C-alpha cells in the first residue's frame, strides 16, 4: 500500500513570498499524483494533477508542481503567494492502473499574512 | 453541471441518536467515497463504492457505522448510535472511470454529537 508524507504541517508566509510544500510518497509502481486545496470552511478542490508526460505540471492560480520520480516527490510551488492562498493543502497519490483509491497526506496549513 | 451534493450541511445531535448523511454524486461518475475529517486524524477514507458496490470498507470505524449505495445517484452514511467522538466533517466524493482517480468533493456535512 502506498503512503504519503507532507513534511510541513504549518507554514506561515508574508504576501509575495515564495512557497514550496513538500510531498513524498512510498510506492514502487507507476502513480497518479494530485494536489488539492481546501479554503477555510470549504470542501477540497483540485489544484493540479499529474498522470504522465512533462513532470512539471501547472495548475490553477499560479501553482505548479514537479514530479521527481527518483525522489518519489511531488512538491508544490508558487513564486509569489497572496493572502487568498491561505488554505489547507493536501497531496494525494494513487496507483496507476489499479483501483484508483487515493491516499492522502495529512495536509499542510498555509497562512499568508497581508 | 451540479457538483457532488451532500445533506445535511450541519447536524447537531445528542449521543445515542441515529444520524444519516446523504450524498448525490455527479451524474456519470461510477465511484463514490466517504471521508471523515478531524483535526486529530486528518482525512480518513471510510468506504469506497464502485458501480454501487462497496469495494473497501476497511476504514469504517466500527459496527455503528454503515453505508449504502442503492443506486448510482444516491448514497447514505449512517451512524447508530452516535457518540461524541464521531463529531467531524464528513465528505462525500465521486470520480469517473477515465479520470485516473481525480476526486470531486461535496461541501461536507459537519456533525456535532453532544
XYZ file of N, CA and C in Angstrom:
684
model
N 0.837 -1.194 0.000
C 0.000 0.000 0.000
C 0.875 1.249 0.000
N 0.353 2.274 -0.657
C 1.161 3.496 -0.723
C 0.914 4.362 0.507
N 1.859 5.245 0.785
C 1.699 6.227 1.856
C 2.200 7.560 1.338
N 1.715 8.626 1.950
C 2.071 9.976 1.522
C 2.513 10.768 2.738
N 3.623 11.459 2.601
C 4.156 12.260 3.695
C 4.265 13.717 3.275
N 3.646 14.572 4.041
C 3.784 16.010 3.826
C 4.569 16.557 5.015
N 5.749 17.052 4.738
C 6.683 17.361 5.811
C 6.287 18.589 6.600
N 5.725 19.573 5.914
C 5.389 20.825 6.573
C 3.939 20.766 7.027
N 3.723 20.827 8.321
C 2.351 20.793 8.823
C 1.731 22.188 8.844
N 2.578 23.168 9.177
C 2.103 24.550 9.232
C 3.160 25.443 8.585
N 2.699 26.305 7.713
C 3.598 27.256 7.059
C 2.967 28.639 7.156
N 3.768 29.588 7.559
C 3.304 30.977 7.658
C 4.215 31.834 6.792
N 3.600 32.575 5.886
C 4.370 33.409 4.968
C 3.760 34.796 4.878
N 4.534 35.714 4.419
C 4.027 37.042 4.084
C 3.702 37.072 2.599
N 2.784 37.938 2.241
C 2.426 38.080 0.826
C 3.676 38.348 -0.004
N 3.700 37.796 -1.192
C 4.777 37.925 -2.168
C 5.930 36.956 -1.905
N 5.906 36.276 -0.781
C 6.961 35.283 -0.535
C 6.745 34.087 -1.448
N 7.817 33.326 -1.660
C 7.706 32.114 -2.473
C 7.328 30.940 -1.583
N 6.650 29.989 -2.201
C 6.126 28.846 -1.460
C 6.626 27.551 -2.067
N 7.019 26.632 -1.207
C 7.257 25.263 -1.643
C 6.794 24.332 -0.547
N 5.851 23.467 -0.860
C 5.340 22.472 0.075
C 5.799 21.098 -0.380
N 6.356 20.363 0.565
C 6.906 19.059 0.225
C 5.875 17.950 0.269
N 6.032 16.989 -0.636
C 5.197 15.794 -0.668
C 6.052 14.637 -1.147
N 6.141 13.614 -0.329
C 6.827 12.392 -0.730
C 5.886 11.211 -0.576
N 6.016 10.251 -1.449
C 5.153 9.085 -1.383
C 6.021 7.834 -1.394
N 5.425 6.759 -0.930
C 6.121 5.478 -0.992
C 5.248 4.515 -1.768
N 5.725 4.154 -2.927
C 5.060 3.156 -3.773
C 6.002 2.844 -4.916
N 6.178 1.591 -5.197
C 7.175 1.201 -6.179
C 6.725 1.267 -7.617
N 5.441 1.380 -7.840
C 4.927 1.339 -9.203
C 4.618 2.718 -9.754
N 3.921 2.733 -10.861
C 3.519 3.982 -11.503
C 2.378 4.608 -10.715
N 2.445 5.914 -10.562
C 1.449 6.604 -9.739
C 0.805 7.762 -10.486
N -0.361 8.126 -10.012
C -1.006 9.384 -10.381
C -0.927 10.281 -9.157
N -0.660 11.556 -9.371
C -0.396 12.470 -8.258
C -1.306 13.684 -8.318
N -1.706 14.154 -7.161
C -2.660 15.249 -7.079
C -2.285 16.187 -5.940
N -2.624 17.449 -6.111
C -2.670 18.407 -5.020
C -4.095 18.974 -4.974
N -4.663 18.933 -3.769
C -5.969 19.517 -3.533
C -5.807 20.680 -2.556
N -6.710 21.644 -2.659
C -6.705 22.780 -1.748
C -8.067 22.871 -1.052
N -8.026 23.202 0.222
C -9.259 23.373 0.997
C -9.227 24.748 1.637
N -9.984 25.684 1.086
C -10.079 27.015 1.673
C -10.912 26.941 2.946
N -10.708 27.875 3.873
C -11.386 27.810 5.170
C -12.888 27.607 5.033
N -13.379 26.566 5.672
C -14.809 26.287 5.678
C -15.352 25.694 4.398
N -14.479 25.338 3.472
C -14.946 24.811 2.187
C -14.498 23.369 1.982
N -14.907 22.811 0.846
C -14.532 21.445 0.519
C -13.214 21.418 -0.243
N -12.674 20.245 -0.419
C -11.438 20.097 -1.174
C -11.702 20.280 -2.657
N -10.765 20.994 -3.297
C -10.848 21.219 -4.737
C -9.511 20.861 -5.360
N -9.560 20.373 -6.581
C -8.323 20.016 -7.265
C -7.538 21.261 -7.643
N -6.243 21.235 -7.311
C -5.331 22.317 -7.657
C -4.563 21.966 -8.923
N -4.035 20.756 -8.964
C -3.351 20.265 -10.150
C -3.171 18.759 -10.045
N -2.794 18.151 -11.176
C -2.657 16.693 -11.217
C -1.575 16.306 -12.211
N -0.999 15.129 -11.956
C -0.003 14.580 -12.870
C -0.360 13.123 -13.138
N -0.437 12.797 -14.425
C -0.666 11.412 -14.813
C 0.537 10.871 -15.580
N 1.025 11.660 -16.528
C 2.169 11.245 -17.340
C 2.671 12.454 -18.112
N 3.794 12.293 -18.800
C 4.309 13.369 -19.644
C 5.210 14.313 -18.886
N 5.148 15.587 -19.228
C 6.009 16.603 -18.628
C 5.870 16.570 -17.103
N 6.973 16.338 -16.399
C 6.881 16.231 -14.937
C 6.614 17.561 -14.239
N 6.707 18.661 -14.967
C 6.371 19.959 -14.388
C 4.928 20.278 -14.785
N 4.089 20.333 -13.794
C 2.658 20.488 -14.029
C 2.205 21.853 -13.537
N 1.446 22.522 -14.348
C 0.908 23.819 -13.936
C -0.577 23.667 -13.609
N -0.970 24.301 -12.506
C -2.360 24.231 -12.094
C -3.007 25.605 -12.076
N -4.079 25.676 -11.307
C -4.802 26.941 -11.225
C -4.098 27.906 -10.288
N -4.412 29.184 -10.433
C -3.966 30.237 -9.527
C -2.449 30.340 -9.407
N -1.744 29.995 -10.451
C -0.297 30.171 -10.469
C 0.502 29.086 -9.778
N -0.140 28.038 -9.335
C 0.560 26.939 -8.684
C 1.157 25.991 -9.725
N 2.253 25.366 -9.342
C 2.851 24.343 -10.162
C 3.461 23.274 -9.251
N 3.698 22.109 -9.812
C 4.317 21.032 -9.041
C 5.228 20.252 -9.968
N 6.278 19.715 -9.387
C 7.237 18.946 -10.167
C 7.324 17.530 -9.634
N 7.137 16.585 -10.528
C 7.250 15.178 -10.186
C 8.705 14.761 -10.412
N 9.364 14.328 -9.339
C 10.725 13.806 -9.455
C 10.666 12.335 -9.060
N 10.658 11.492 -10.067
C 10.442 10.062 -9.835
C 11.514 9.461 -8.944
N 12.751 9.868 -9.160
C 13.865 9.289 -8.402
C 13.799 9.633 -6.929
N 13.104 10.706 -6.618
C 12.976 11.136 -5.221
C 11.594 10.825 -4.659
N 10.743 10.223 -5.461
C 9.364 9.931 -5.038
C 8.711 11.200 -4.487
N 8.912 12.300 -5.172
C 8.409 13.565 -4.655
C 7.516 14.270 -5.671
N 6.646 15.109 -5.145
C 5.727 15.900 -5.972
C 5.475 17.198 -5.211
N 6.482 18.044 -5.173
C 6.411 19.273 -4.382
C 5.608 20.358 -5.092
N 4.878 21.094 -4.317
C 4.026 22.175 -4.813
C 4.755 23.497 -4.658
N 4.652 24.353 -5.678
C 5.365 25.637 -5.629
C 4.477 26.762 -6.141
N 4.784 27.944 -5.629
C 4.192 29.169 -6.167
C 5.193 30.279 -5.925
N 5.538 31.036 -6.952
C 6.600 32.026 -6.808
C 6.238 33.185 -5.884
N 4.955 33.544 -5.818
C 4.567 34.707 -5.030
C 3.160 34.475 -4.491
N 3.060 34.223 -3.180
C 1.751 33.894 -2.604
C 0.946 35.149 -2.310
N -0.361 34.948 -2.245
C -1.284 36.022 -1.906
C -2.056 35.645 -0.653
N -2.638 36.632 -0.010
C -3.414 36.384 1.189
C -4.515 35.340 0.922
N -5.069 35.377 -0.291
C -6.162 34.464 -0.645
C -5.689 33.020 -0.803
N -4.392 32.786 -0.735
C -3.887 31.408 -0.789
C -3.931 30.727 0.569
N -4.318 31.455 1.591
C -4.469 30.862 2.916
C -5.449 29.707 2.842
N -4.985 28.507 3.176
C -5.794 27.300 2.997
C -5.021 26.095 3.515
N -5.679 24.953 3.447
C -5.042 23.674 3.743
C -4.749 22.999 2.411
N -3.559 22.435 2.281
C -3.137 21.818 1.021
C -2.855 20.335 1.248
N -3.452 19.517 0.399
C -3.334 18.071 0.538
C -2.696 17.474 -0.711
N -1.714 16.628 -0.492
C -1.111 15.854 -1.562
C -1.782 14.472 -1.561
N -2.034 13.908 -2.724
C -2.666 12.589 -2.816
C -2.032 11.783 -3.933
N -2.023 10.477 -3.739
C -1.392 9.548 -4.676
C -2.305 8.354 -4.871
N -2.370 7.842 -6.097
C -2.983 6.529 -6.291
C -2.128 5.710 -7.247
N -2.373 4.425 -7.218
C -1.600 3.508 -8.058
C -2.201 3.491 -9.453
N -1.441 3.911 -10.424
C -1.926 3.947 -11.801
C -2.288 2.538 -12.264
N -3.447 2.425 -12.905
C -3.881 1.132 -13.398
C -4.503 0.242 -12.349
N -4.605 0.766 -11.147
C -5.194 -0.024 -10.074
C -6.620 0.410 -9.799
N -7.002 0.389 -8.551
C -8.364 0.761 -8.186
C -8.555 2.267 -8.112
N -7.470 3.024 -8.244
C -7.515 4.483 -8.178
C -8.019 5.009 -6.848
N -7.920 4.241 -5.792
C -8.248 4.762 -4.466
C -7.086 5.638 -4.015
N -7.336 6.922 -3.769
C -6.227 7.802 -3.424
C -5.833 7.684 -1.955
N -4.572 7.861 -1.702
C -4.060 8.011 -0.346
C -3.684 9.468 -0.161
N -4.195 10.078 0.889
C -3.944 11.488 1.141
C -2.866 11.673 2.203
N -2.098 12.752 2.068
C -1.220 13.174 3.144
C -2.020 13.859 4.230
N -1.361 14.206 5.352
C -2.059 14.814 6.472
C -2.432 16.265 6.218
N -1.849 16.840 5.192
C -2.178 18.214 4.860
C -1.182 19.210 5.436
N -1.084 20.349 4.775
C -0.249 21.461 5.249
C -1.115 22.701 5.339
N -1.112 23.289 6.500
C -1.874 24.521 6.700
C -1.000 25.711 6.332
N -1.451 26.492 5.370
C -0.719 27.680 4.936
C -1.474 28.927 5.366
N -0.779 29.790 6.067
C -1.327 31.103 6.429
C -0.462 32.156 5.772
N -1.114 33.029 5.009
C -0.401 34.117 4.351
C -0.844 35.418 4.979
N 0.117 36.140 5.527
C -0.175 37.439 6.132
C -0.113 38.533 5.076
N -1.102 39.447 5.108
C -1.104 40.539 4.124
C 0.034 41.526 4.376
N -22.913 22.038 -14.655
C -23.304 20.774 -14.032
C -23.252 20.907 -12.510
N -24.183 20.251 -11.850
C -24.153 20.262 -10.404
C -23.001 19.406 -9.934
N -22.412 19.816 -8.825
C -21.347 19.028 -8.242
C -21.913 17.953 -7.349
N -21.064 17.425 -6.483
C -21.495 16.445 -5.504
C -22.343 17.171 -4.451
N -23.498 16.629 -4.178
C -24.418 17.294 -3.252
C -24.558 16.468 -1.981
N -24.312 17.119 -0.862
C -24.431 16.450 0.429
C -25.480 17.132 1.292
N -26.134 16.327 2.106
C -27.059 16.884 3.085
C -27.089 16.004 4.327
N -27.333 16.568 5.476
C -27.430 17.999 5.738
C -26.045 18.644 5.763
N -25.966 19.939 5.697
C -24.677 20.618 5.800
C -24.198 20.649 7.243
N -25.135 20.770 8.139
C -24.808 20.777 9.567
C -25.818 19.912 10.300
N -25.304 19.150 11.257
C -26.184 18.320 12.071
C -25.665 18.347 13.495
N -26.556 18.693 14.407
C -26.221 18.645 15.829
C -27.192 17.661 16.459
N -26.648 16.686 17.144
C -27.496 15.656 17.726
C -26.963 15.257 19.087
N -27.737 14.492 19.790
C -27.299 14.032 21.106
C -26.781 12.602 21.012
N -25.886 12.313 21.899
C -25.297 10.977 21.948
C -26.399 9.923 21.984
N -26.213 8.877 21.200
C -27.177 7.795 21.167
C -28.174 7.886 20.035
N -28.275 9.058 19.432
C -29.227 9.233 18.336
C -28.660 8.682 17.036
N -29.555 8.346 16.127
C -29.148 7.893 14.801
C -28.916 9.096 13.894
N -27.859 9.022 13.119
C -27.518 10.095 12.178
C -27.436 9.500 10.780
N -28.065 10.149 9.827
C -27.973 9.717 8.430
C -27.482 10.868 7.570
N -26.387 10.656 6.897
C -25.824 11.641 5.980
C -26.061 11.157 4.552
N -26.339 12.105 3.675
C -26.727 11.750 2.319
C -25.802 12.361 1.286
N -25.689 11.680 0.169
C -24.789 12.147 -0.882
C -25.364 11.798 -2.250
N -25.317 12.785 -3.133
C -25.669 12.572 -4.532
C -24.422 12.840 -5.357
N -23.845 11.826 -5.973
C -22.621 12.051 -6.754
C -22.924 12.747 -8.074
N -21.882 13.141 -8.739
C -22.029 13.760 -10.054
C -22.529 12.704 -11.045
N -23.505 13.075 -11.840
C -24.071 12.155 -12.817
C -22.991 11.625 -13.765
N -22.966 10.301 -13.926
C -21.968 9.694 -14.804
C -20.728 9.201 -14.082
N -20.552 9.633 -12.851
C -19.427 9.131 -12.067
C -19.765 7.744 -11.541
N -18.767 6.855 -11.546
C -19.060 5.480 -11.160
C -18.419 5.078 -9.833
N -17.670 5.968 -9.226
C -17.058 5.650 -7.932
C -17.468 6.701 -6.906
N -17.666 6.243 -5.677
C -18.079 7.152 -4.613
C -17.297 6.829 -3.350
N -16.865 7.873 -2.693
C -16.034 7.739 -1.490
C -16.679 8.524 -0.344
N -16.591 7.966 0.849
C -16.939 8.704 2.062
C -15.657 8.911 2.862
N -15.397 10.178 3.233
C -14.244 10.535 4.051
C -14.709 11.209 5.327
N -13.892 11.094 6.357
C -14.128 11.814 7.605
C -12.898 12.687 7.860
N -13.134 13.926 8.245
C -12.028 14.845 8.508
C -12.109 15.370 9.926
N -11.051 15.178 10.688
C -10.933 15.738 12.039
C -9.560 16.377 12.181
N -9.440 17.232 13.166
C -8.146 17.863 13.417
C -7.113 16.812 13.811
N -7.553 15.860 14.606
C -6.598 14.892 15.147
C -6.114 13.892 14.101
N -7.003 13.433 13.236
C -6.681 12.323 12.344
C -6.616 12.711 10.877
N -6.917 13.975 10.586
C -6.857 14.406 9.195
C -8.000 13.823 8.388
N -7.713 13.495 7.131
C -8.724 12.994 6.190
C -8.631 11.471 6.150
N -9.698 10.807 6.556
C -9.703 9.343 6.609
C -10.731 8.800 5.622
N -10.335 7.820 4.834
C -11.268 7.152 3.944
C -12.076 6.137 4.743
N -13.388 6.269 4.701
C -14.260 5.350 5.427
C -14.655 4.171 4.547
N -15.155 4.473 3.356
C -15.641 3.430 2.475
C -15.614 3.910 1.038
N -15.497 2.958 0.125
C -15.386 3.253 -1.297
C -16.319 2.322 -2.060
N -17.154 2.920 -2.919
C -18.056 2.155 -3.777
C -17.603 2.278 -5.228
N -17.735 1.192 -5.965
C -17.515 1.235 -7.410
C -18.729 0.605 -8.077
N -19.364 1.357 -8.976
C -20.597 0.873 -9.615
C -21.609 0.389 -8.573
N -21.766 1.156 -7.518
C -22.739 0.955 -6.445
C -22.376 -0.180 -5.495
N -21.280 -0.846 -5.714
C -20.889 -1.975 -4.876
C -19.792 -1.541 -3.905
N -19.951 -1.830 -2.617
C -18.879 -1.478 -1.670
C -17.641 -2.321 -1.935
N -16.533 -1.672 -2.192
C -15.302 -2.361 -2.534
C -14.361 -2.447 -1.335
N -14.276 -1.371 -0.590
C -13.338 -1.323 0.534
C -13.989 -0.553 1.669
N -14.330 -1.255 2.730
C -14.915 -0.596 3.903
C -14.015 -0.746 5.118
N -12.757 -0.986 4.878
C -11.824 -1.213 5.985
C -11.640 0.021 6.861
N -12.007 1.162 6.354
C -11.883 2.388 7.124
C -13.071 2.706 8.007
N -14.119 1.951 7.894
C -15.293 2.169 8.733
C -14.910 1.851 10.172
N -15.079 2.819 11.078
C -14.537 2.675 12.434
C -15.055 1.441 13.181
N -16.316 1.197 13.125
C -16.882 0.088 13.886
C -18.294 -0.174 13.394
N -18.939 -1.133 14.038
C -20.259 -1.563 13.568
C -21.315 -0.471 13.661
N -21.029 0.564 14.374
C -22.015 1.643 14.481
C -22.159 2.391 13.154
N -21.173 2.243 12.301
C -21.168 2.930 11.007
C -21.612 1.958 9.908
N -22.487 2.437 9.039
C -22.869 1.647 7.876
C -23.098 2.588 6.693
N -22.870 2.087 5.510
C -23.063 2.887 4.299
C -23.736 2.052 3.234
N -24.571 2.726 2.469
C -25.273 2.053 1.376
C -25.230 2.914 0.124
N -25.364 2.243 -0.990
C -25.493 2.954 -2.264
C -26.522 2.184 -3.092
N -27.797 2.471 -2.885
C -28.855 1.699 -3.547
C -28.917 1.908 -5.055
N -28.409 3.051 -5.532
C -28.368 3.288 -6.972
C -27.222 4.256 -7.285
N -27.038 4.522 -8.541
C -25.872 5.317 -8.974
C -25.950 6.773 -8.569
N -27.097 7.211 -8.084
C -27.240 8.635 -7.792
C -27.480 8.938 -6.328
N -27.247 7.961 -5.459
C -27.559 8.220 -4.053
C -26.779 7.286 -3.138
N -26.270 7.863 -2.065
C -25.581 7.061 -1.055
C -25.879 7.638 0.317
N -25.879 6.785 1.327
C -26.066 7.225 2.706
C -24.964 6.667 3.587
N -24.638 7.439 4.597
C -23.738 7.012 5.659
C -24.505 7.157 6.952
N -24.654 6.050 7.676
C -25.463 6.059 8.886
C -24.599 5.743 10.091
N -24.855 6.457 11.162
C -24.177 6.203 12.435
C -25.262 5.946 13.467
N -25.213 4.765 14.059
C -26.228 4.381 15.031
C -25.655 3.399 16.036
N -25.575 3.753 17.319
C -25.853 5.061 17.895
C -24.653 5.998 17.767
N -24.917 7.274 17.720
C -23.822 8.236 17.591
C -23.160 8.495 18.942
N -21.883 8.864 18.884
C -21.108 9.181 20.072
C -20.368 10.501 19.849
N -19.997 11.192 20.921
C -19.304 12.481 20.760
C -18.041 12.379 19.899
N -17.347 11.264 19.951
C -16.114 11.119 19.170
C -16.382 10.995 17.662
N -17.640 10.891 17.294
C -17.987 10.869 15.869
C -18.069 12.279 15.288
N -17.974 13.272 16.135
C -18.039 14.659 15.667
C -16.900 14.918 14.684
N -17.265 15.386 13.510
C -16.286 15.558 12.431
C -17.006 16.181 11.245
N -16.232 16.454 10.203
C -16.832 16.810 8.918
C -16.740 15.578 8.027
N -17.870 15.183 7.472
C -17.924 14.008 6.610
C -18.069 14.479 5.161
N -17.118 14.059 4.345
C -17.132 14.440 2.937
C -17.480 13.235 2.069
N -18.264 13.511 1.065
C -18.525 12.541 0.012
C -17.788 13.024 -1.233
N -17.237 12.107 -1.983
C -16.542 12.467 -3.221
C -16.873 11.439 -4.279
N -16.857 11.857 -5.533
C -17.083 10.907 -6.616
C -16.012 11.073 -7.680
N -15.876 10.047 -8.500
C -14.915 10.104 -9.600
C -15.472 9.304 -10.768
N -14.895 9.546 -11.948
C -15.371 8.844 -13.132
C -14.309 7.889 -13.633
N -14.745 6.941 -14.427
C -13.907 5.794 -14.793
C -12.601 6.202 -15.453
N -12.624 7.210 -16.313
C -11.404 7.559 -17.038
C -10.690 8.748 -16.406
N -11.016 9.026 -15.171
C -10.467 10.210 -14.514
C -9.196 9.980 -13.742
N -8.655 8.762 -13.812
C -7.410 8.444 -13.118
C -7.480 8.710 -11.617
N -8.679 8.698 -11.080
C -8.809 8.848 -9.643
C -8.948 10.266 -9.149
N -9.144 11.222 -10.059
C -9.394 12.593 -9.608
C -10.734 12.629 -8.892
N -10.739 13.177 -7.694
C -11.952 13.209 -6.885
C -12.636 14.573 -6.950
N -13.953 14.523 -6.926
C -14.778 15.723 -6.855
C -15.522 15.647 -5.520
N -15.243 16.610 -4.660
C -15.776 16.567 -3.313
C -17.058 17.371 -3.178
N -17.915 16.905 -2.261
C -19.060 17.695 -1.859
C -18.653 18.712 -0.814
N -19.624 19.511 -0.384
C -19.357 20.583 0.574
C -19.141 20.063 1.993
N -19.514 18.824 2.220
C -19.318 18.243 3.538
C -20.525 18.385 4.442
N -20.609 17.466 5.395
C -21.629 17.520 6.445
C -20.900 17.619 7.781
N -21.125 18.724 8.462
C -20.455 18.908 9.758
C -21.350 18.333 10.838
N -20.870 17.291 11.492
C -21.637 16.598 12.526
C -21.093 16.923 13.904
N -21.976 17.317 14.794
C -21.630 17.542 16.190
C -22.521 16.663 17.041
N -21.890 15.794 17.816
C -22.626 14.910 18.711
C -22.364 15.365 20.147
N -23.419 15.753 20.813
C -23.277 16.296 22.180
C -23.348 15.205 23.243
